[in-house]
Coordinates of C-alpha atoms and ligand atoms in Angstrom, one line a residue:
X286 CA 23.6 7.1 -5.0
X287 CA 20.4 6.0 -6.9
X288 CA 16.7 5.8 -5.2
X289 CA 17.4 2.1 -6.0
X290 CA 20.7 2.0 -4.6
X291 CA 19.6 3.5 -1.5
X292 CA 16.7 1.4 -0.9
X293 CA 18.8 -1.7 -1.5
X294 CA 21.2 -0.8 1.3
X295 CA 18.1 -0.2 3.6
X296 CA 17.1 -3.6 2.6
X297 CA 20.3 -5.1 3.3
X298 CA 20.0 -3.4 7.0
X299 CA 16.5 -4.5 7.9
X300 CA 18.2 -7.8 6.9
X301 CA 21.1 -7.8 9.3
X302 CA 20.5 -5.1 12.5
X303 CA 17.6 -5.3 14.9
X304 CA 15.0 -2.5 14.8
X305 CA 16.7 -0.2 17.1
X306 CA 20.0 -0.3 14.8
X307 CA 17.9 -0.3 12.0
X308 CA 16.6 3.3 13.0
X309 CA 19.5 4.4 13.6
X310 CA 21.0 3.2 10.3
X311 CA 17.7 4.0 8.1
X312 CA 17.3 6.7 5.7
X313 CA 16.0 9.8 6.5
X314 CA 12.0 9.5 5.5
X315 CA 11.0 12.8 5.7
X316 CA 12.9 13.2 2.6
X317 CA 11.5 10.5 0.3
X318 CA 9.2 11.5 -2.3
X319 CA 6.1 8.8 -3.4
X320 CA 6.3 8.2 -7.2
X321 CA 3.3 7.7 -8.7
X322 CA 2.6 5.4 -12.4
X323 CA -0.1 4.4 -14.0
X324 CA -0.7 1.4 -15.7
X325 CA -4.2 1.0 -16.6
X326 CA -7.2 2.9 -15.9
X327 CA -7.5 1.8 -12.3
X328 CA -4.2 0.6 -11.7
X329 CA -0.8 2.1 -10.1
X330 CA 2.5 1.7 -8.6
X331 CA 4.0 4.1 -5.9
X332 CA 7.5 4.2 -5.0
X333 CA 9.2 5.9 -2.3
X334 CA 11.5 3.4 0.1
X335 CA 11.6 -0.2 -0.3
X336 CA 9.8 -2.5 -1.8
X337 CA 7.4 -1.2 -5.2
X338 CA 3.9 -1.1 -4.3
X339 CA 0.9 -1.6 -6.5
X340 CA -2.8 0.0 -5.8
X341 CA -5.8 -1.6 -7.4
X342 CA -8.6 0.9 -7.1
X343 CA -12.1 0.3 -8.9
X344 CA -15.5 1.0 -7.6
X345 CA -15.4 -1.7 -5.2
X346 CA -12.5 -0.1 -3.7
X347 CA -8.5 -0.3 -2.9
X348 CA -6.2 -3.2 -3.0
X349 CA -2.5 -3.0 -2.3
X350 CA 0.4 -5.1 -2.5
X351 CA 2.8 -4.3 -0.1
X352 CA 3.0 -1.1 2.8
X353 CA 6.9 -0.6 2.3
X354 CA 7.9 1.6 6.0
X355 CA 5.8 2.5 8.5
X356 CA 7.2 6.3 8.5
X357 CA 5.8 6.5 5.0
X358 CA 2.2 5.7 5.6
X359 CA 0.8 9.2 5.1
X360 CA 3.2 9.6 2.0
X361 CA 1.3 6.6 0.4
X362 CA -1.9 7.3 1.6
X363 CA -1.7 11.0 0.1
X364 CA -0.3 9.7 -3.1
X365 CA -3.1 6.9 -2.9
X366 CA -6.0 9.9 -2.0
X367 CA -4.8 11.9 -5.5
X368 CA -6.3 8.8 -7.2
X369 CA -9.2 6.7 -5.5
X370 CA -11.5 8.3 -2.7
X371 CA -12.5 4.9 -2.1
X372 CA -11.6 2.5 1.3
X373 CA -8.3 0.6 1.7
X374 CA -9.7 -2.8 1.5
X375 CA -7.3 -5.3 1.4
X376 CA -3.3 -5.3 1.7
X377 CA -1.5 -8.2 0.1
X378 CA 2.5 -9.0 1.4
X379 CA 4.4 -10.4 -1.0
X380 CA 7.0 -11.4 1.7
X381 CA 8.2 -10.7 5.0
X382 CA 10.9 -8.0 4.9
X383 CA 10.2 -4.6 6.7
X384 CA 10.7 -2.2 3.6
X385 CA 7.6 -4.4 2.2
X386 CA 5.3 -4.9 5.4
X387 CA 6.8 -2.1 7.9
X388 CA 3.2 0.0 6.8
X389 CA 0.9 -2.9 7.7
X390 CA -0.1 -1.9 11.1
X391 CA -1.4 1.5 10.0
X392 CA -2.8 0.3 6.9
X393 CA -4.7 -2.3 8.8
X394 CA -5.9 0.6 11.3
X395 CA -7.2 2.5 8.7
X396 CA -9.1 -0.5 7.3
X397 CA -7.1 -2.6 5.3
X398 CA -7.6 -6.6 5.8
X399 CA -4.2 -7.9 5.2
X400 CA -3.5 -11.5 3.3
X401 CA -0.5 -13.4 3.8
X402 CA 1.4 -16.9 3.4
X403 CA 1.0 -18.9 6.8
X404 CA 4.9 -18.2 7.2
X405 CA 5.1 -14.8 6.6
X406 CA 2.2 -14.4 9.9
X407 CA 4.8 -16.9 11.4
X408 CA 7.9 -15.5 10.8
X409 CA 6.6 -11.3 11.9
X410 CA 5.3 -13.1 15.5
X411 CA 8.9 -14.9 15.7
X412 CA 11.2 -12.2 13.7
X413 CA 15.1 -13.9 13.3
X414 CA 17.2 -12.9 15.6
X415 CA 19.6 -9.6 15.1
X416 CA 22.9 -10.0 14.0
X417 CA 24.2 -9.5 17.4
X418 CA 22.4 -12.7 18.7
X419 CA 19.3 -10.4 20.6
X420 CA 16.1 -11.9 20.1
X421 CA 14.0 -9.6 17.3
X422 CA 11.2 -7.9 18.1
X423 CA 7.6 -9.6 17.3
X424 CA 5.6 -7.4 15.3
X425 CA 2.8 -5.7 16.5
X426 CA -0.8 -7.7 16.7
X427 CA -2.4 -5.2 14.1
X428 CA 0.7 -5.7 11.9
X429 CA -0.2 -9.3 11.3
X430 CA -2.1 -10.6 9.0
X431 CA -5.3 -11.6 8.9
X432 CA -6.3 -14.4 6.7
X433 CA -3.4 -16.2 5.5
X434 CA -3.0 -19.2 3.0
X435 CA -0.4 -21.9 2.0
X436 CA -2.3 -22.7 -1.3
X437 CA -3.5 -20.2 -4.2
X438 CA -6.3 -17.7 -3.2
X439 CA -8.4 -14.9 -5.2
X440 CA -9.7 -12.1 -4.1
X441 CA -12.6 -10.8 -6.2
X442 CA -13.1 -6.8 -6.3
X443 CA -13.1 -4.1 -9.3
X444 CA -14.2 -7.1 -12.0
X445 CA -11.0 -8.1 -11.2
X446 CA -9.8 -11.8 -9.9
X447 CA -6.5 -11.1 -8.0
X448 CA -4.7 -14.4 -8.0
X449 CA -2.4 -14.9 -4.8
X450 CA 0.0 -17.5 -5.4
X451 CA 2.2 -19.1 -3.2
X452 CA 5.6 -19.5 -4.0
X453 CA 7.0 -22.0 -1.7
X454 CA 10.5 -21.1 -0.5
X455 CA 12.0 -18.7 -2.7
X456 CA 13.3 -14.8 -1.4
X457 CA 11.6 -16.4 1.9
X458 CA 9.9 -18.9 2.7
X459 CA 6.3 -16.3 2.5
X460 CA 6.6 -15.7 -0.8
X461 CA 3.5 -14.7 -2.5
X462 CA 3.1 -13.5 -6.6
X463 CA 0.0 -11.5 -7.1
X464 CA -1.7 -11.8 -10.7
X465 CA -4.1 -9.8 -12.2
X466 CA -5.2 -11.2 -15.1
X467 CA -7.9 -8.9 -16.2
X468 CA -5.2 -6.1 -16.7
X469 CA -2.0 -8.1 -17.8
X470 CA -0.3 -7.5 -14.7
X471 CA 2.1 -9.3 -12.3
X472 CA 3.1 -8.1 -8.8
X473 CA 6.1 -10.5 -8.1
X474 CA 7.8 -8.9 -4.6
X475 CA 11.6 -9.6 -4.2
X476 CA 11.4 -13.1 -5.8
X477 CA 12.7 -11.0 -8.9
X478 CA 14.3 -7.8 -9.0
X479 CA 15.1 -5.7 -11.7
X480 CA 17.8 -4.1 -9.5
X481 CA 21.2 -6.1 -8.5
X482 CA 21.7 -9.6 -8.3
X483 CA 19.0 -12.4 -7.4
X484 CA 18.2 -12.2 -3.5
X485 CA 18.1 -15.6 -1.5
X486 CA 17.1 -14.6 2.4
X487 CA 18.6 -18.1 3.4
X488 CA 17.7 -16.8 7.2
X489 CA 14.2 -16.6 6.1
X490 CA 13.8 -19.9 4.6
X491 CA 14.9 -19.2 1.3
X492 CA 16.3 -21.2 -1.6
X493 CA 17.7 -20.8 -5.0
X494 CA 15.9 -23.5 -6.3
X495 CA 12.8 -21.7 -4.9
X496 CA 13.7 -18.4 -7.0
X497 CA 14.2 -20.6 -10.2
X498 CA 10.4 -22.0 -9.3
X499 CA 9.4 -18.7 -8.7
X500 CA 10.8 -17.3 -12.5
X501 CA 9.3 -20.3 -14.0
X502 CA 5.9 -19.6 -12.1
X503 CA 6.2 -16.1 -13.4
X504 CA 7.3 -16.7 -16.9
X505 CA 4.2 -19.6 -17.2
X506 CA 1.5 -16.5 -16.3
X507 CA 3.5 -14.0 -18.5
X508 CA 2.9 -12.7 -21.9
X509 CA 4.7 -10.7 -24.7
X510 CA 2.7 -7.7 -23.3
X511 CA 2.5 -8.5 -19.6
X512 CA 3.5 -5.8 -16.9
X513 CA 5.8 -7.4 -14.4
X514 CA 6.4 -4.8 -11.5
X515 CA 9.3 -6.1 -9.4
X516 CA 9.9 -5.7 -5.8
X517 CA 12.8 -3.2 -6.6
X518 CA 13.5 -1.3 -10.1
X519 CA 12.1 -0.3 -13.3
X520 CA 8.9 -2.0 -14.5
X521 CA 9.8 -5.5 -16.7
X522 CA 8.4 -7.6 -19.2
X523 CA 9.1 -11.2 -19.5
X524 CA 12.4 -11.3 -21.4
X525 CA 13.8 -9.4 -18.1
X526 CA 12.6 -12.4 -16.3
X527 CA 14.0 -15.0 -18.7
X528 CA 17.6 -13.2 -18.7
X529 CA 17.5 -13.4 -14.7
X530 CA 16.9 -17.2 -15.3
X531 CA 19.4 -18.2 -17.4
X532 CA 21.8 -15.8 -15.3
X533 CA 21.3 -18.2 -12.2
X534 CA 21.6 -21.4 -14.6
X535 CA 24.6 -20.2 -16.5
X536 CA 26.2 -19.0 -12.4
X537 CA 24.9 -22.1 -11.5
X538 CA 26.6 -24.1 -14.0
X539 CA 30.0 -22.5 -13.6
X540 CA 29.9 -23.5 -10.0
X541 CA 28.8 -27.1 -10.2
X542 CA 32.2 -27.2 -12.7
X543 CA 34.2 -25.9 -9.8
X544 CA 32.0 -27.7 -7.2
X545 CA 32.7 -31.0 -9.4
X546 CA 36.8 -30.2 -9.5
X547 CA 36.7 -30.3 -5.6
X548 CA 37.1 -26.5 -5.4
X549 CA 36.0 -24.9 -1.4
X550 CA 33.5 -22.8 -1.1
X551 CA 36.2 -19.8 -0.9
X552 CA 37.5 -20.8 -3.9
X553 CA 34.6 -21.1 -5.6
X554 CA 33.6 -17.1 -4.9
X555 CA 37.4 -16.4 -5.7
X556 CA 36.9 -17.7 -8.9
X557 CA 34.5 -15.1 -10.0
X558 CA 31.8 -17.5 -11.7
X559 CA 29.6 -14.6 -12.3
X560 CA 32.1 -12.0 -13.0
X561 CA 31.3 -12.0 -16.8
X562 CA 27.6 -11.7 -16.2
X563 CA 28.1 -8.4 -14.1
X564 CA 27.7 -5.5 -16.9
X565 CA 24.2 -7.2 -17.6
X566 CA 23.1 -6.2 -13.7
X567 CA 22.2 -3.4 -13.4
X568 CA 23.5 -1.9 -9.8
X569 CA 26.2 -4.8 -9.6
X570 CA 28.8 -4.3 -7.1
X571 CA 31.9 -6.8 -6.2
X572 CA 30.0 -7.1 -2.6
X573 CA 26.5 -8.5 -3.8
X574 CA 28.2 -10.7 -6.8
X575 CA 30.1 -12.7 -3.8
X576 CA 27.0 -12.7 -1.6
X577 CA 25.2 -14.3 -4.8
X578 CA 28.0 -16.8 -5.7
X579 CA 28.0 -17.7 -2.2
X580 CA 24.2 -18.7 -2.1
X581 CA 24.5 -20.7 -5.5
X582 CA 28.0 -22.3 -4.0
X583 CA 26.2 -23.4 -0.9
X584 CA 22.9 -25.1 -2.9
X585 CA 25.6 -26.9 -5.4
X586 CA 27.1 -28.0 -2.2
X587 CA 24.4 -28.9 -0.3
X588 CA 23.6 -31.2 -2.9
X589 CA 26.6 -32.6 -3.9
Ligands
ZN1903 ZN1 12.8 -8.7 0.2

């Protein structure tokens, strides 16, 4: 199994199992190992579980997007202390799923000022239920951020103007893309992954047609020469993005055919509508195909 392939299957549990099943399910951290790329002078990614994060760190000092686990705190913190002696200043959540915010608590301990979407804060006080029907647990106060936003916000630090901008219901409802213009560099979260099929939390408030907003928002910001770091997988540039959107419009289209023929939502995912599509996604399994014919079957549907 790939790093990739692991931390999608730690995804999917966060997803479905309350914390105590989750710990019970979740990978062994002691054995993850932070990657560390460059990508400009003062700019990196780490990976090591979860969701990609990605350390501004100037004179001024540190920004981050994302804390991935909690369990891997020091990890990053050691990988971050290899490049920048400066503070954690600010931590930036793309969305709400643990392997992107489980770190925020000790981030925020040792200093960080975490921004958010108004729903994300919302959603970590009153976590979904766990598959089983128990209530999920609220995150803890320091965990939450601290100023939030439901329009676009910059922060200002190492001559850079970090645009946060809200993506209304896409992967969540939370969504934030993070753009640094200075360096030619978008931090997009889960709204697109270079890994597996697109990802609609329909729990969490999101939409399809949210995802296609997000692309487009990414793809109007994007260059021939801009970085595009994903919430999971390999670094993109834009053409990555562009083949993910006509991949949900070509699915898409299939389905309204079927959808338009009277076909049930069963039949629709027994078709296969995005069976022809699958040697273009990369980790594509029969499992998450289904999961991401259902999604576009039940928005065709839904607006039938
Ligand atoms: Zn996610």
């Amino acid at each position: 199994m790939t790093r990739h392939a692991i931390s999608f299957v730690a995804l999917a549990a966060g997803l479905m199992f309350n914390a105590a099943a989750f710990a019970q399910g979740a990978p062994d951290f002691s054995k993850v190992e932070i990657k560390t790329t460059q990508l400009a002078p003062d700019f990196w990614t780490l990976e090591g579980q979860g969701g990609t994060i990605s350390v501004l760190a100037g004179a001024d000092g540190i920004l981050l997007v994302d804390s991935q686990f909690a369990p891997l705190t020091d990890k990053l913190v050691a990988a971050i202390r290899k490049v920048s002696d400066k503070p954690i200043r600010f931590l930036v959540d793309t969305h709400v799923h643990p392997d992107h915010v489980g770190g925020n608590a000790n981030f925020a301990k040792l200093g960080a000022t975490i921004f958010a979407r108004d729903q994300l804060r919302y959603r970590l006080e009153h976590p979904n239920p766990a598959a089983d029907g128990s209530p999920g647990m609220p995150a803890p106060e320091q965990a939450l951020p601290v100023v939030t936003y439901n329009a676009s916000l910059s922060i200002h630090i190492d001559g850079e103007d970090v645009r946060l901008l809200p993506v209304v219901a896409a992967h969540t409802d939370g969504d934030t893309v993070v753009s640094f213009p200075g360096h030619d560099i978008l931090a997009v979260g889960d709204i697109f992954r270079s890994f597996g099929y697109p990802y609609v939390d329909l729990a969490s408030g999101g939409t399809l047609a949210g995802i296609l907003e997000g692309l487009s928002e990414i793809l109007d910001r994007a260059g021939p020469a801009t970085k595009i770091i994903p919430g999971h997988g390999p670094l993109v540039d834009r053409n990555a993005v562009v083949a993910q959107r006509d991949l949900i419009l070509a699915v898409r289209g299939k389905v309204q055919k079927l959808v338009d023929q009277g076909k049930t939502l069963a039949e629709i995912v027994a078709a296969r509508p995005a069976a022809e599509f699958a040697p273009r996604v990369a980790g594509a399994t029969p499992q998450t195909e289904d999961r991401f014919v259902t999604w576009v079957a039940k928005e065709v549907l839904a607006n039938r």
